[in-house]
Amino acid sequence: GPHTIPAARRALDMLNCTKPLGVKIPVILLTNGGGVGEEVRRRKLTSQLGVELQQAHILQAHTILKSVVHKYENKPVLVLGGRNDDVRQHMGRYGFKHVHITLNILAWKPEVWPFHELTSEERAFIKPVDFSQIPISAIFVFHDPRNRSLDIQVIIDVSRAHGIIGGPYLDTPEYADQRGDGRLHGKDANTPIELIFCNPDLLWESGFPQPRLGQGVFREALQAVYQALVGKAYPYVQYGKPTTATFKFAEIVLKDRLEELQGEPVDRLPTVYVHSSEDPPTDSCTSADISGANGAGWESVLVRTGVYDPAHGVTGRRSSASERHENEGVFERYEGENEGEPEHRRRYRARDGARWRCVGSSLRTSAHRRD
């Protein structure tokens, strides 16, 4: 959002070795937003907060996809969402080498979805590909889809034809015998094409008086269509807050950051705090910070700034503590953990990894915005 919460800036100053703590604490900024590169987000937040951040500080909804590059680095994958071919470029920077978007498929065969005519801007970045010869190995919903009808149609085609767009739907009785020994396109025909969503939010705040539909709504719409056509739900993997996978990935990043600060390996990660200003309870995925922290075994601090609304409270999820501002939460957690400890001991605790305190923060600006 365009407006910075002053307390967020002071909290980051504290964590970056300024008074009153006098010691640098590992910190990450965890968000379900995305659609831009981590470096773009880093520069924007550095400018807004007045605190120099590193790219490793920024974990967006799709950053976790770096952890699955080894599975699909050299395989054709389909990626959805975002503007133009931005998400294809982001996936390439993550390390995926054969990334396709639905507009490429539309350029190959316009009859795939005849209700969208490609613009000159879209044609400028489209790569000509014969998709009848390319078995798609996985589908990634990287960011909120811009053309949901086209994207749902293509996912249906890919999933039902086991990766070959335009191929026969193999979940129908007349093609059941084509499975033979269970191998198809070099893969197990009984194993579904992996479908991965990066953000579970049904709704999000844009500054409009009412919440806007998010990526979670696209997932629900796709499942409704698939259920109506096939008679069952399609299996999928969900990332983003409050999923345990996202918080565990964040722990790995925090551990790497701690080892960088200490200059030596860390056997185990110390207590991790998540600071949250809580979304209003507009959908089933609200309270993502608190419920995600609870599920991952993190301590949580509810800060009453940003989008916090006292009328909504913590929406049924218990945080470990509640503070007026981010900086109060940081200071109180640190003081509470180390009450009575001499100043020199605090200042040089960097050599004692087991006593460090890491912070995974959702420091919000006063209005959400999806890039």
mmCIF file of C-alpha atoms in Angstrom:
data_model
loop_
_atom_site.group_PDB
_atom_site.id
_atom_site.type_symbol
_atom_site.label_atom_id
_atom_site.label_comp_id
_atom_site.label_asym_id
_atom_site.label_seq_id
_atom_site.Cartn_x
_atom_site.Cartn_y
_atom_site.Cartn_z
ATOM 1 C CA GLY A 1 0.000 0.000 0.000
ATOM 2 C CA PRO A 2 1.042 3.647 -0.369
ATOM 3 C CA HIS A 3 1.080 4.575 3.333
ATOM 4 C CA THR A 4 3.751 3.367 5.741
ATOM 5 C CA ILE A 5 2.961 2.660 9.381
ATOM 6 C CA PRO A 6 5.622 4.581 11.393
ATOM 7 C CA ALA A 7 5.788 1.813 14.006
ATOM 8 C CA ALA A 8 6.829 -0.678 11.318
ATOM 9 C CA ARG A 9 9.864 1.420 10.475
ATOM 10 C CA ARG A 10 10.862 1.718 14.135
ATOM 11 C CA ALA A 11 10.440 -2.029 14.648
ATOM 12 C CA LEU A 12 12.769 -2.815 11.734
ATOM 13 C CA ASP A 13 15.282 -0.299 13.068
ATOM 14 C CA MET A 14 15.286 -2.167 16.388
ATOM 15 C CA LEU A 15 15.790 -5.499 14.679
ATOM 16 C CA ASN A 16 18.659 -4.088 12.619
ATOM 17 C CA CYS A 17 20.880 -3.440 15.630
ATOM 18 C CA THR A 18 19.797 0.047 16.634
ATOM 19 C CA LYS A 19 18.724 1.066 20.144
ATOM 20 C CA PRO A 20 17.251 -0.139 22.445
ATOM 21 C CA LEU A 21 18.152 -3.752 21.576
ATOM 22 C CA GLY A 22 21.739 -3.290 20.434
ATOM 23 C CA VAL A 23 21.834 -6.637 18.625
ATOM 24 C CA LYS A 24 20.838 -7.635 15.096
ATOM 25 C CA ILE A 25 17.911 -10.048 14.912
ATOM 26 C CA PRO A 26 17.162 -12.112 11.769
ATOM 27 C CA VAL A 27 13.922 -10.925 10.165
ATOM 28 C CA ILE A 28 11.852 -11.748 7.102
ATOM 29 C CA LEU A 29 8.782 -10.055 5.625
ATOM 30 C CA LEU A 30 6.199 -12.694 4.735
ATOM 31 C CA THR A 31 3.283 -11.836 2.455
ATOM 32 C CA ASN A 32 0.607 -13.516 0.352
ATOM 33 C CA GLY A 33 1.081 -10.778 -2.219
ATOM 34 C CA GLY A 34 3.252 -11.173 -5.265
ATOM 35 C CA GLY A 35 3.260 -10.853 -9.028
ATOM 36 C CA VAL A 36 6.529 -8.896 -9.039
ATOM 37 C CA GLY A 37 10.085 -10.028 -8.464
ATOM 38 C CA GLU A 38 11.527 -10.100 -4.962
ATOM 39 C CA GLU A 39 14.074 -7.460 -5.952
ATOM 40 C CA VAL A 40 11.312 -5.098 -7.104
ATOM 41 C CA ARG A 41 9.481 -5.647 -3.821
ATOM 42 C CA ARG A 42 12.727 -5.136 -1.860
ATOM 43 C CA ARG A 43 13.417 -1.762 -3.491
ATOM 44 C CA LYS A 44 9.849 -0.605 -2.920
ATOM 45 C CA LEU A 45 9.819 -1.592 0.764
ATOM 46 C CA THR A 46 13.314 -0.183 1.345
ATOM 47 C CA SER A 47 12.100 3.145 -0.012
ATOM 48 C CA GLN A 48 8.852 3.093 1.970
ATOM 49 C CA LEU A 49 10.335 1.946 5.270
ATOM 50 C CA GLY A 50 13.635 3.806 5.106
ATOM 51 C CA VAL A 51 15.428 0.602 6.140
ATOM 52 C CA GLU A 52 17.825 -1.195 3.812
ATOM 53 C CA LEU A 53 16.418 -4.655 3.149
ATOM 54 C CA GLN A 54 17.982 -7.603 1.380
ATOM 55 C CA GLN A 55 16.261 -9.756 -1.198
ATOM 56 C CA ALA A 56 16.472 -12.668 1.246
ATOM 57 C CA HIS A 57 14.233 -10.684 3.637
ATOM 58 C CA ILE A 58 11.316 -10.849 1.182
ATOM 59 C CA LEU A 59 9.103 -13.934 0.997
ATOM 60 C CA GLN A 60 6.152 -13.471 -1.351
ATOM 61 C CA ALA A 61 3.430 -16.048 -1.961
ATOM 62 C CA HIS A 62 5.338 -17.591 -4.863
ATOM 63 C CA THR A 63 8.898 -17.391 -3.472
ATOM 64 C CA ILE A 64 8.453 -20.925 -2.134
ATOM 65 C CA LEU A 65 8.456 -22.207 -5.725
ATOM 66 C CA LYS A 66 12.245 -21.985 -5.577
ATOM 67 C CA SER A 67 12.050 -25.108 -3.418
ATOM 68 C CA VAL A 68 10.552 -27.228 -6.227
ATOM 69 C CA VAL A 69 12.804 -26.105 -9.095
ATOM 70 C CA HIS A 70 14.759 -29.377 -8.821
ATOM 71 C CA LYS A 71 11.605 -31.333 -9.743
ATOM 72 C CA TYR A 72 10.694 -29.355 -12.851
ATOM 73 C CA GLU A 73 13.811 -27.447 -13.918
ATOM 74 C CA ASN A 74 14.081 -29.245 -17.281
ATOM 75 C CA LYS A 75 10.409 -30.138 -17.775
ATOM 76 C CA PRO A 76 7.665 -28.167 -19.551
ATOM 77 C CA VAL A 77 5.415 -26.401 -17.045
ATOM 78 C CA LEU A 78 2.402 -24.115 -17.352
ATOM 79 C CA VAL A 79 2.283 -20.942 -15.258
ATOM 80 C CA LEU A 80 -0.776 -18.746 -14.745
ATOM 81 C CA GLY A 81 -1.480 -15.255 -13.462
ATOM 82 C CA GLY A 82 0.008 -11.808 -13.523
ATOM 83 C CA ARG A 83 0.382 -9.286 -16.311
ATOM 84 C CA ASN A 84 1.472 -10.241 -19.821
ATOM 85 C CA ASP A 85 4.357 -12.740 -19.548
ATOM 86 C CA ASP A 86 5.745 -11.360 -16.280
ATOM 87 C CA VAL A 87 5.199 -14.624 -14.405
ATOM 88 C CA ARG A 88 7.040 -16.593 -17.085
ATOM 89 C CA GLN A 89 10.033 -14.322 -16.619
ATOM 90 C CA HIS A 90 9.851 -14.672 -12.828
ATOM 91 C CA MET A 91 9.760 -18.469 -13.121
ATOM 92 C CA GLY A 92 12.802 -18.303 -15.386
ATOM 93 C CA ARG A 93 14.689 -16.320 -12.771
ATOM 94 C CA TYR A 94 13.779 -18.982 -10.194
ATOM 95 C CA GLY A 95 15.447 -21.598 -12.424
ATOM 96 C CA PHE A 96 12.603 -23.165 -14.460
ATOM 97 C CA LYS A 97 13.821 -23.551 -18.052
ATOM 98 C CA HIS A 98 10.684 -24.497 -20.011
ATOM 99 C CA VAL A 99 7.840 -22.238 -18.908
ATOM 100 C CA HIS A 100 4.640 -21.654 -20.899
ATOM 101 C CA ILE A 101 1.659 -19.355 -20.410
ATOM 102 C CA THR A 102 -1.941 -19.746 -21.581
ATOM 103 C CA LEU A 103 -1.617 -16.927 -24.121
ATOM 104 C CA ASN A 104 1.007 -19.038 -25.921
ATOM 105 C CA ILE A 105 -1.554 -21.821 -26.176
ATOM 106 C CA LEU A 106 -4.163 -19.389 -27.492
ATOM 107 C CA ALA A 107 -1.713 -18.183 -30.170
ATOM 108 C CA TRP A 108 -1.066 -21.791 -31.178
ATOM 109 C CA LYS A 109 -4.777 -22.632 -31.514
ATOM 110 C CA PRO A 110 -7.215 -19.688 -31.165
ATOM 111 C CA GLU A 111 -10.123 -22.156 -31.018
ATOM 112 C CA VAL A 112 -8.888 -23.237 -27.564
ATOM 113 C CA TRP A 113 -10.811 -20.225 -26.250
ATOM 114 C CA PRO A 114 -12.368 -18.213 -29.123
ATOM 115 C CA PHE A 115 -13.638 -15.450 -26.821
ATOM 116 C CA HIS A 116 -10.303 -13.696 -26.463
ATOM 117 C CA GLU A 117 -8.503 -12.094 -29.395
ATOM 118 C CA LEU A 118 -4.821 -11.500 -28.798
ATOM 119 C CA THR A 119 -3.764 -7.857 -28.757
ATOM 120 C CA SER A 120 -0.680 -6.508 -30.503
ATOM 121 C CA GLU A 121 0.950 -6.093 -27.093
ATOM 122 C CA GLU A 122 0.316 -9.749 -26.263
ATOM 123 C CA ARG A 123 1.570 -10.960 -29.630
ATOM 124 C CA ALA A 124 4.847 -9.114 -29.043
ATOM 125 C CA PHE A 125 5.930 -11.484 -26.253
ATOM 126 C CA ILE A 126 4.284 -14.727 -27.399
ATOM 127 C CA LYS A 127 6.559 -17.583 -28.381
ATOM 128 C CA PRO A 128 5.301 -19.915 -31.156
ATOM 129 C CA VAL A 129 5.094 -23.481 -29.833
ATOM 130 C CA ASP A 130 3.431 -26.703 -31.049
ATOM 131 C CA PHE A 131 1.762 -27.846 -27.854
ATOM 132 C CA SER A 132 0.622 -31.130 -29.382
ATOM 133 C CA GLN A 133 4.220 -32.280 -28.897
ATOM 134 C CA ILE A 134 4.785 -30.876 -25.397
ATOM 135 C CA PRO A 135 3.660 -32.855 -22.336
ATOM 136 C CA ILE A 136 3.007 -30.357 -19.535
ATOM 137 C CA SER A 137 4.406 -31.763 -16.275
ATOM 138 C CA ALA A 138 2.958 -29.285 -13.760
ATOM 139 C CA ILE A 139 0.639 -26.290 -13.501
ATOM 140 C CA PHE A 140 1.554 -23.333 -11.255
ATOM 141 C CA VAL A 141 -0.975 -20.648 -10.352
ATOM 142 C CA PHE A 142 1.772 -18.139 -9.641
ATOM 143 C CA HIS A 143 -0.419 -15.056 -9.129
ATOM 144 C CA ASP A 144 -4.047 -14.000 -9.545
ATOM 145 C CA PRO A 145 -5.162 -14.991 -13.086
ATOM 146 C CA ARG A 146 -6.223 -12.107 -15.345
ATOM 147 C CA ASN A 147 -8.206 -14.241 -17.821
ATOM 148 C CA ARG A 148 -9.906 -16.773 -15.582
ATOM 149 C CA SER A 149 -12.138 -18.391 -18.188
ATOM 150 C CA LEU A 150 -9.227 -19.102 -20.552
ATOM 151 C CA ASP A 151 -7.091 -20.371 -17.701
ATOM 152 C CA ILE A 152 -9.784 -22.713 -16.344
ATOM 153 C CA GLN A 153 -10.346 -24.131 -19.840
ATOM 154 C CA VAL A 154 -6.623 -24.796 -20.340
ATOM 155 C CA ILE A 155 -6.228 -26.403 -16.899
ATOM 156 C CA ILE A 156 -9.158 -28.694 -17.706
ATOM 157 C CA ASP A 157 -7.522 -29.639 -21.022
ATOM 158 C CA VAL A 158 -4.114 -30.284 -19.478
ATOM 159 C CA SER A 159 -5.369 -32.233 -16.479
ATOM 160 C CA ARG A 160 -7.866 -34.423 -18.320
ATOM 161 C CA ALA A 161 -5.501 -35.195 -21.236
ATOM 162 C CA HIS A 162 -2.623 -35.854 -18.851
ATOM 163 C CA GLY A 163 -0.446 -33.022 -20.083
ATOM 164 C CA ILE A 164 -1.106 -32.956 -23.824
ATOM 165 C CA ILE A 165 -3.239 -29.971 -24.823
ATOM 166 C CA GLY A 166 -5.679 -31.082 -27.485
ATOM 167 C CA GLY A 167 -5.178 -34.740 -26.621
ATOM 168 C CA PRO A 168 -8.061 -37.061 -25.716
ATOM 169 C CA TYR A 169 -9.542 -36.824 -22.238
ATOM 170 C CA LEU A 170 -8.205 -39.971 -20.618
ATOM 171 C CA ASP A 171 -10.657 -39.948 -17.722
ATOM 172 C CA THR A 172 -13.486 -41.069 -20.019
ATOM 173 C CA PRO A 173 -14.413 -44.762 -20.433
ATOM 174 C CA GLU A 174 -13.645 -44.922 -24.177
ATOM 175 C CA TYR A 175 -9.985 -44.030 -23.578
ATOM 176 C CA ALA A 176 -9.402 -46.055 -20.437
ATOM 177 C CA ASP A 177 -7.713 -48.836 -22.445
ATOM 178 C CA GLN A 178 -5.084 -46.367 -23.755
ATOM 179 C CA ARG A 179 -3.402 -46.439 -20.367
ATOM 180 C CA GLY A 180 -2.064 -49.915 -21.107
ATOM 181 C CA ASP A 181 0.822 -50.555 -18.706
ATOM 182 C CA GLY A 182 0.060 -47.320 -16.911
ATOM 183 C CA ARG A 183 2.725 -45.260 -18.705
ATOM 184 C CA LEU A 184 1.875 -42.198 -20.777
ATOM 185 C CA HIS A 185 4.202 -39.522 -22.174
ATOM 186 C CA GLY A 186 6.959 -41.114 -20.076
ATOM 187 C CA LYS A 187 4.949 -40.672 -16.848
ATOM 188 C CA ASP A 188 2.648 -42.706 -14.673
ATOM 189 C CA ALA A 189 -0.773 -42.264 -16.263
ATOM 190 C CA ASN A 190 -2.424 -42.774 -12.896
ATOM 191 C CA THR A 191 -0.571 -39.850 -11.301
ATOM 192 C CA PRO A 192 -2.353 -36.506 -11.872
ATOM 193 C CA ILE A 193 -0.496 -33.544 -13.347
ATOM 194 C CA GLU A 194 0.596 -31.583 -10.291
ATOM 195 C CA LEU A 195 -1.436 -28.420 -9.711
ATOM 196 C CA ILE A 196 0.057 -25.824 -7.353
ATOM 197 C CA PHE A 197 -1.606 -22.677 -5.989
ATOM 198 C CA CYS A 198 0.533 -20.023 -4.304
ATOM 199 C CA ASN A 199 -2.099 -18.012 -2.420
ATOM 200 C CA PRO A 200 -5.211 -19.379 -0.656
ATOM 201 C CA ASP A 201 -6.856 -15.995 0.032
ATOM 202 C CA LEU A 202 -10.468 -15.831 -1.091
ATOM 203 C CA LEU A 203 -10.609 -12.082 -0.497
ATOM 204 C CA TRP A 204 -8.180 -9.211 -0.112
ATOM 205 C CA GLU A 205 -8.250 -5.494 0.608
ATOM 206 C CA SER A 206 -7.588 -3.135 -2.321
ATOM 207 C CA GLY A 207 -8.836 0.153 -0.907
ATOM 208 C CA PHE A 208 -12.293 -0.409 -2.421
ATOM 209 C CA PRO A 209 -15.074 -0.287 0.206
ATOM 210 C CA GLN A 210 -15.622 -4.059 -0.067
ATOM 211 C CA PRO A 211 -12.975 -6.830 -0.302
ATOM 212 C CA ARG A 212 -11.937 -8.079 -3.755
ATOM 213 C CA LEU A 213 -11.869 -11.679 -5.009
ATOM 214 C CA GLY A 214 -8.495 -13.377 -4.665
ATOM 215 C CA GLN A 215 -6.662 -16.424 -5.994
ATOM 216 C CA GLY A 216 -8.588 -18.689 -3.645
ATOM 217 C CA VAL A 217 -11.778 -17.875 -5.562
ATOM 218 C CA PHE A 218 -10.107 -18.988 -8.800
ATOM 219 C CA ARG A 219 -9.222 -22.295 -7.116
ATOM 220 C CA GLU A 220 -12.823 -22.761 -5.962
ATOM 221 C CA ALA A 221 -14.205 -21.927 -9.418
ATOM 222 C CA LEU A 222 -11.839 -24.388 -11.092
ATOM 223 C CA GLN A 223 -12.759 -27.139 -8.647
ATOM 224 C CA ALA A 224 -16.482 -26.510 -9.183
ATOM 225 C CA VAL A 225 -16.068 -26.862 -12.949
ATOM 226 C CA TYR A 226 -13.895 -29.977 -12.646
ATOM 227 C CA GLN A 227 -16.324 -31.540 -10.166
ATOM 228 C CA ALA A 228 -19.247 -30.886 -12.510
ATOM 229 C CA LEU A 229 -17.430 -32.423 -15.466
ATOM 230 C CA VAL A 230 -15.622 -35.372 -13.873
ATOM 231 C CA GLY A 231 -17.566 -35.988 -10.687
ATOM 232 C CA LYS A 232 -14.710 -35.455 -8.245
ATOM 233 C CA ALA A 233 -12.314 -32.764 -7.062
ATOM 234 C CA TYR A 234 -8.870 -32.396 -8.625
ATOM 235 C CA PRO A 235 -5.924 -32.872 -6.233
ATOM 236 C CA TYR A 236 -3.764 -29.821 -5.668
ATOM 237 C CA VAL A 237 -0.957 -28.407 -3.547
ATOM 238 C CA GLN A 238 -1.620 -25.177 -1.649
ATOM 239 C CA TYR A 239 1.113 -22.729 -0.616
ATOM 240 C CA GLY A 240 0.861 -19.304 1.022
ATOM 241 C CA LYS A 241 -0.123 -18.232 4.531
ATOM 242 C CA PRO A 242 -1.399 -19.948 6.635
ATOM 243 C CA THR A 243 -0.117 -23.251 5.167
ATOM 244 C CA THR A 244 2.503 -25.120 7.165
ATOM 245 C CA ALA A 245 4.632 -25.544 4.023
ATOM 246 C CA THR A 246 5.054 -21.778 3.678
ATOM 247 C CA PHE A 247 5.973 -21.288 7.337
ATOM 248 C CA LYS A 248 8.451 -24.189 7.212
ATOM 249 C CA PHE A 249 10.025 -22.656 4.111
ATOM 250 C CA ALA A 250 10.261 -19.367 6.017
ATOM 251 C CA GLU A 251 12.075 -21.188 8.829
ATOM 252 C CA ILE A 252 14.712 -22.388 6.356
ATOM 253 C CA VAL A 253 15.218 -18.827 5.129
ATOM 254 C CA LEU A 254 15.484 -17.542 8.718
ATOM 255 C CA LYS A 255 18.015 -20.241 9.559
ATOM 256 C CA ASP A 256 20.135 -19.274 6.548
ATOM 257 C CA ARG A 257 19.943 -15.630 7.612
ATOM 258 C CA LEU A 258 20.961 -16.514 11.173
ATOM 259 C CA GLU A 259 23.960 -18.520 9.943
ATOM 260 C CA GLU A 260 24.963 -15.575 7.746
ATOM 261 C CA LEU A 261 24.886 -13.211 10.738
ATOM 262 C CA GLN A 262 26.716 -15.634 13.040
ATOM 263 C CA GLY A 263 29.268 -16.811 10.499
ATOM 264 C CA GLU A 264 28.824 -20.448 11.512
ATOM 265 C CA PRO A 265 26.300 -23.290 11.151
ATOM 266 C CA VAL A 266 23.210 -23.353 13.359
ATOM 267 C CA ASP A 267 22.013 -26.739 14.578
ATOM 268 C CA ARG A 268 18.502 -25.639 15.444
ATOM 269 C CA LEU A 269 16.404 -22.561 14.990
ATOM 270 C CA PRO A 270 15.562 -20.656 18.177
ATOM 271 C CA THR A 271 12.167 -19.196 19.018
ATOM 272 C CA VAL A 272 10.480 -17.591 16.023
ATOM 273 C CA TYR A 273 7.939 -14.796 16.423
ATOM 274 C CA VAL A 274 5.426 -13.660 13.846
ATOM 275 C CA HIS A 275 4.108 -10.098 14.174
ATOM 276 C CA SER A 276 0.687 -9.670 12.631
ATOM 277 C CA SER A 277 -1.823 -6.876 12.215
ATOM 278 C CA GLU A 278 -4.528 -9.391 11.207
ATOM 279 C CA ASP A 279 -6.788 -9.087 8.208
ATOM 280 C CA PRO A 280 -10.454 -8.360 8.853
ATOM 281 C CA PRO A 281 -12.459 -11.602 8.986
ATOM 282 C CA THR A 282 -13.759 -11.465 5.453
ATOM 283 C CA ASP A 283 -13.029 -15.050 4.406
ATOM 284 C CA SER A 284 -11.922 -18.481 5.615
ATOM 285 C CA CYS A 285 -8.259 -17.635 5.075
ATOM 286 C CA THR A 286 -8.172 -14.574 7.312
ATOM 287 C CA SER A 287 -6.012 -14.559 10.414
ATOM 288 C CA ALA A 288 -3.415 -16.226 8.192
ATOM 289 C CA ASP A 289 -0.517 -14.936 10.273
ATOM 290 C CA ILE A 290 -1.852 -16.096 13.641
ATOM 291 C CA SER A 291 -3.229 -19.457 12.500
ATOM 292 C CA GLY A 292 -0.124 -20.110 10.387
ATOM 293 C CA ALA A 293 2.143 -19.324 13.323
ATOM 294 C CA ASN A 294 0.122 -21.603 15.573
ATOM 295 C CA GLY A 295 0.350 -24.431 13.053
ATOM 296 C CA ALA A 296 4.102 -24.023 12.630
ATOM 297 C CA GLY A 297 4.785 -23.773 16.363
ATOM 298 C CA TRP A 298 5.836 -20.108 16.203
ATOM 299 C CA GLU A 299 5.099 -17.566 18.906
ATOM 300 C CA SER A 300 2.742 -14.846 17.628
ATOM 301 C CA VAL A 301 2.286 -11.189 18.505
ATOM 302 C CA LEU A 302 -0.878 -9.391 17.391
ATOM 303 C CA VAL A 303 -0.092 -5.715 16.787
ATOM 304 C CA ARG A 304 -3.000 -3.305 16.744
ATOM 305 C CA THR A 305 -1.939 -1.235 13.728
ATOM 306 C CA GLY A 306 -2.371 -1.437 9.956
ATOM 307 C CA VAL A 307 -5.559 -3.307 9.031
ATOM 308 C CA TYR A 308 -6.291 -4.396 12.603
ATOM 309 C CA ASP A 309 -9.907 -3.743 13.615
ATOM 310 C CA PRO A 310 -10.733 -4.072 17.342
ATOM 311 C CA ALA A 311 -14.315 -5.002 16.420
ATOM 312 C CA HIS A 312 -12.970 -8.160 14.801
ATOM 313 C CA GLY A 313 -10.294 -9.028 17.349
ATOM 314 C CA VAL A 314 -8.303 -12.140 16.469
ATOM 315 C CA THR A 315 -11.234 -13.899 14.777
ATOM 316 C CA GLY A 316 -11.195 -16.932 17.021
ATOM 317 C CA ARG A 317 -7.447 -17.612 16.827
ATOM 318 C CA ARG A 318 -5.290 -17.061 19.865
ATOM 319 C CA SER A 319 -2.082 -15.119 19.507
ATOM 320 C CA SER A 320 0.672 -15.469 22.085
ATOM 321 C CA ALA A 321 0.512 -11.763 22.888
ATOM 322 C CA SER A 322 -1.034 -8.480 21.792
ATOM 323 C CA GLU A 323 0.716 -5.105 21.618
ATOM 324 C CA ARG A 324 -0.260 -1.599 20.558
ATOM 325 C CA HIS A 325 2.488 -1.254 17.942
ATOM 326 C CA GLU A 326 5.087 -3.340 16.095
ATOM 327 C CA ASN A 327 7.954 -1.747 18.010
ATOM 328 C CA GLU A 328 6.319 -2.481 21.369
ATOM 329 C CA GLY A 329 5.889 -6.111 20.329
ATOM 330 C CA VAL A 330 9.541 -6.406 19.307
ATOM 331 C CA PHE A 331 10.857 -4.758 22.465
ATOM 332 C CA GLU A 332 8.563 -6.616 24.877
ATOM 333 C CA ARG A 333 9.304 -10.020 23.362
ATOM 334 C CA TYR A 334 13.043 -9.401 23.557
ATOM 335 C CA GLU A 335 12.936 -8.042 27.100
ATOM 336 C CA GLY A 336 10.651 -10.836 28.267
ATOM 337 C CA GLU A 337 13.012 -13.501 26.927
ATOM 338 C CA ASN A 338 16.111 -11.913 28.484
ATOM 339 C CA GLU A 339 14.938 -10.222 31.676
ATOM 340 C CA GLY A 340 17.809 -9.458 34.007
ATOM 341 C CA GLU A 341 20.524 -10.229 31.483
ATOM 342 C CA PRO A 342 23.544 -7.864 31.478
ATOM 343 C CA GLU A 343 23.811 -5.442 28.568
ATOM 344 C CA HIS A 344 27.133 -6.847 27.379
ATOM 345 C CA ARG A 345 25.636 -10.334 27.286
ATOM 346 C CA ARG A 346 22.778 -9.164 25.085
ATOM 347 C CA ARG A 347 25.083 -7.332 22.744
ATOM 348 C CA TYR A 348 27.324 -10.316 22.106
ATOM 349 C CA ARG A 349 24.797 -13.125 22.052
ATOM 350 C CA ALA A 350 25.470 -13.552 18.308
ATOM 351 C CA ARG A 351 27.854 -16.386 19.146
ATOM 352 C CA ASP A 352 25.142 -18.295 21.018
ATOM 353 C CA GLY A 353 22.756 -19.391 18.269
ATOM 354 C CA ALA A 354 20.420 -21.246 20.592
ATOM 355 C CA ARG A 355 19.519 -18.001 22.361
ATOM 356 C CA TRP A 356 18.826 -15.862 19.337
ATOM 357 C CA ARG A 357 15.265 -14.799 18.637
ATOM 358 C CA CYS A 358 14.153 -14.668 15.009
ATOM 359 C CA VAL A 359 11.235 -12.669 13.683
ATOM 360 C CA GLY A 360 9.005 -13.545 10.763
ATOM 361 C CA SER A 361 6.960 -10.396 10.352
ATOM 362 C CA SER A 362 3.925 -9.365 8.382
ATOM 363 C CA LEU A 363 4.531 -5.649 8.808
ATOM 364 C CA ARG A 364 1.634 -4.119 6.893
ATOM 365 C CA THR A 365 1.150 -0.787 5.289
ATOM 366 C CA SER A 366 -2.168 0.830 5.995
ATOM 367 C CA ALA A 367 -3.835 -0.375 2.797
ATOM 368 C CA HIS A 368 -3.268 -3.655 0.986
ATOM 369 C CA ARG A 369 -2.379 -3.753 -2.674
ATOM 370 C CA ARG A 370 -1.793 -6.673 -5.041
ATOM 371 C CA ASP A 371 0.828 -6.010 -7.695
#
